[in-house]
Phi, psi and omega in degrees: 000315168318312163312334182268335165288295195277356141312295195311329151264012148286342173298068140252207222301340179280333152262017188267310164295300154350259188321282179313348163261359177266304197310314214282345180257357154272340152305310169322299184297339189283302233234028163046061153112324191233116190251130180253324189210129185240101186276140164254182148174177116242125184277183178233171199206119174234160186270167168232073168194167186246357196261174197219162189164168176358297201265293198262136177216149188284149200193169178306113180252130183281348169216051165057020169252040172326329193233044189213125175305165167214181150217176183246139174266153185205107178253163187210092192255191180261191199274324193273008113120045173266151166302146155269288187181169174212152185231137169278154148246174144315161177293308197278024199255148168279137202280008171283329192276012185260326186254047174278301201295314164322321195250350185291320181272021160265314177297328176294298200313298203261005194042048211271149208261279181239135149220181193230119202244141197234126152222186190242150216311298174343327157316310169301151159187183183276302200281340168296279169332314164307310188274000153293311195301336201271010178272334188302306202300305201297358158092022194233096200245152189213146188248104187229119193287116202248141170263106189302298221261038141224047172237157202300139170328310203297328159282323175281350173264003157259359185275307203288331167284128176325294128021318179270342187248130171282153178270113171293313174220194165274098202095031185210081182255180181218113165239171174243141164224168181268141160218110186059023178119322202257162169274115185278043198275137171231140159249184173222106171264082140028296205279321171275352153259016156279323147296341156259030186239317187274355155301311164281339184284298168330283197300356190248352137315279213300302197266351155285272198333315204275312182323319175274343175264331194297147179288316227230066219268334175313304162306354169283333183277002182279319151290138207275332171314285184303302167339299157326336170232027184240153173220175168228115201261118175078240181243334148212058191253081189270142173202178176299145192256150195248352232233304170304343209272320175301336181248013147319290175309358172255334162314335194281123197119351211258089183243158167235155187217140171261121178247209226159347193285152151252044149308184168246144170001269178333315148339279184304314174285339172292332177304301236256358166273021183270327195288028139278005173269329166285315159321316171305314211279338168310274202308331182258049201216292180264350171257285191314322185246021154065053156310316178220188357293183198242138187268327203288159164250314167327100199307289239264010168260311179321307177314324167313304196285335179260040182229336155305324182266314171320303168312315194296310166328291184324308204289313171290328177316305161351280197308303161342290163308340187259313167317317197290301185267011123298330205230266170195153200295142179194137199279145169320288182328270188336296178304315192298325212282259163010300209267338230245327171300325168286087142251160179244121195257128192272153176228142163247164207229122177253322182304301209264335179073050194234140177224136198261146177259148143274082183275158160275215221245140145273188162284162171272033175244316158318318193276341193254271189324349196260269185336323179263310197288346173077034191266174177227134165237141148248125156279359176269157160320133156223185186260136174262316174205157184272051206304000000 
């Protein structure tokens, strides 16, 4: 374990940087030369300690650890869901103010010539958008995920109207609209509102259940969730409000992006359906290799420990990436499934005093990952030592 500390403190900052210029120029390289689109997000990372500092502060926690320091990741992959770079934040940071800094300082580090950077509503502010637009000349253009039903009335009764959208396909419509200037694109999905419609129906089982058991039905309206489809009648009398519930249901099916881009519609919401490949990238981040929670106290271990899962990440992603286009697409798990089986069984020899490796037999999904990574696997016997 010592050994493993005093790895974990030669990782500072220069080699930290290091490791994100070697990844961002094998990813450069995987994807021949050229990065076109850069997904953002961020996420929280929390301790299992209670004390703050510099790096980790209690902050909005994405997994309900409110009352636990953290810190925030801002991670930044490709449309193919390879890594880029990534930046720690403070805990207490709003994760809208991260992605200014994040991206100037990837664009000064690589020099990147035209990209198109995709994000999610969470992004959005007045000030993000002005320092994006000033980003437009430098070849930098942006996709941002718009909170429809907190634009101006006067604009949401044309969101809401039928009337503004051509059907591109069936059960698919797409309009554009002007807003401060900006490009306004919406869709409408047949299939997601039908998915927001069996979304609300859940929760609002789920919040009549609670309504009938609660002591205290008053405390529900202190949630922004819930609120929404709650009114209060008489002096404490909580109940559905049906009129909020109706004007939820018209929302449905409904997404919007604010851009900057001179893509066509269509274009643009295929970008901005992409951004589940960072989110994918989240999810195999914080669950398969356990980024978190983070055990270290040490800012400069802590920065260590995530730039250790970051890397592991990089190696799977990579690997992923490589299988998919030589052999066939298989999933981390799948591939993890393959390599863990290639195993080797040792036999000792008590007469001769030789103790022998055995390897086993592979899959042929094993044997096509050796083979494209250019690794040499033998099914044969050898002598591992001679006693």
């Amino acid at each position: 374990l010592d050994k493993i500390y005093r790895m974990m403190d030669k990782l500072d900052h220069k080699a930290i940087q290091r490791l994100k210029e070697i990844t961002y120029q094998n990813t450069l390289n995987l994807l021949g030369g050229k990065i076109s689109v850069i997904f953002y997000d961020v996420t929280t990372l929390y301790f299992e300690s209670f004390d703050s500092d510099e790096l980790k502060k209690c902050g909005f926690s994405k997994d309900s650890k409110h009352n636990q320091p953290q810190v925030l990741l801002a991670l930044m992959v490709t449309a193919e869901g390879l890594p880029l770079d990534y930046e720690v934040f403070p805990g207490n940071i709003y994760e809208g103010k991260t992605l200014i800094p994040a991206l100037e300082k990837i664009s000064q580090k690589y020099n990147i010539e035209e990209v198109i950077l995709v994000a999610d509503s969470a992004m959005l502010s007045e000030d993000n958008i002005l320092k994006l637009d000033s980003l437009k000349e430098k070849n930098i253009s942006y996709i941002v995920g718009a909170r429809l039903k907190s634009l101006p009335a006067v604009l949401k009764k044309k969101i809401l109207d039928p009337e503004n959208y051509p059907e591109l396909e069936p059960g698919y419509l797409v309009a554009c609209f002007n807003h401060k200037g900006k490009k306004l694109v919406v869709s409408y999905s047949s299939r997601r509102a039908k998915k927001d419609e069996q979304d609300r129906i859940k929760a609002l089982e789920k919040l009549e259940a609670k309504l009938q058991k609660s002591k205290n039905p008053k405390s529900h309206l202190s949630n922004a969730g819930y609120r929404k489809y709650l009114k209060l009648e008489g002096e404490s009398k909580i109940v559905l409000d049906e009129d909020k519930i109706a004007l939820d249901r018209a929302w449905d099916g409904l997404l919007g992006v604010i851009t900057n881009s001179e893509m066509s519609p269509p274009e643009i919401l295929s970008k901005y359906s992409d951004l589940f490949t960072v989110e994918d990238s989240f999810r195999l981040t914080k669950h398969d290799l356990k980024i978190r929670p983070i055990f270290h106290w040490k800012p400069r271990r802590v920065r260590a420990h995530i730039a250790l899962c970051f890397t592991a990440y990089v190696l799977v992603k990579h690997m992923e990436h490589r299988v998919r286009l030589q052999y066939r697409k298989l999933s981390p798990e799948k591939i993890r499934q393959a390599l863990v089986r290639v195993q080797t069984s040792i036999l000792f020899d008590k007469v001769k005093r030789i103790r022998y490796g055995l390897p086993s037999r592979l899959s042929h999904d094993a044997r096509k990952i050796y083979d494209l990574l250019k690794v040499k696997k033998t099914i044969t016997p050898y002598i591992i030592k001679k006693l």
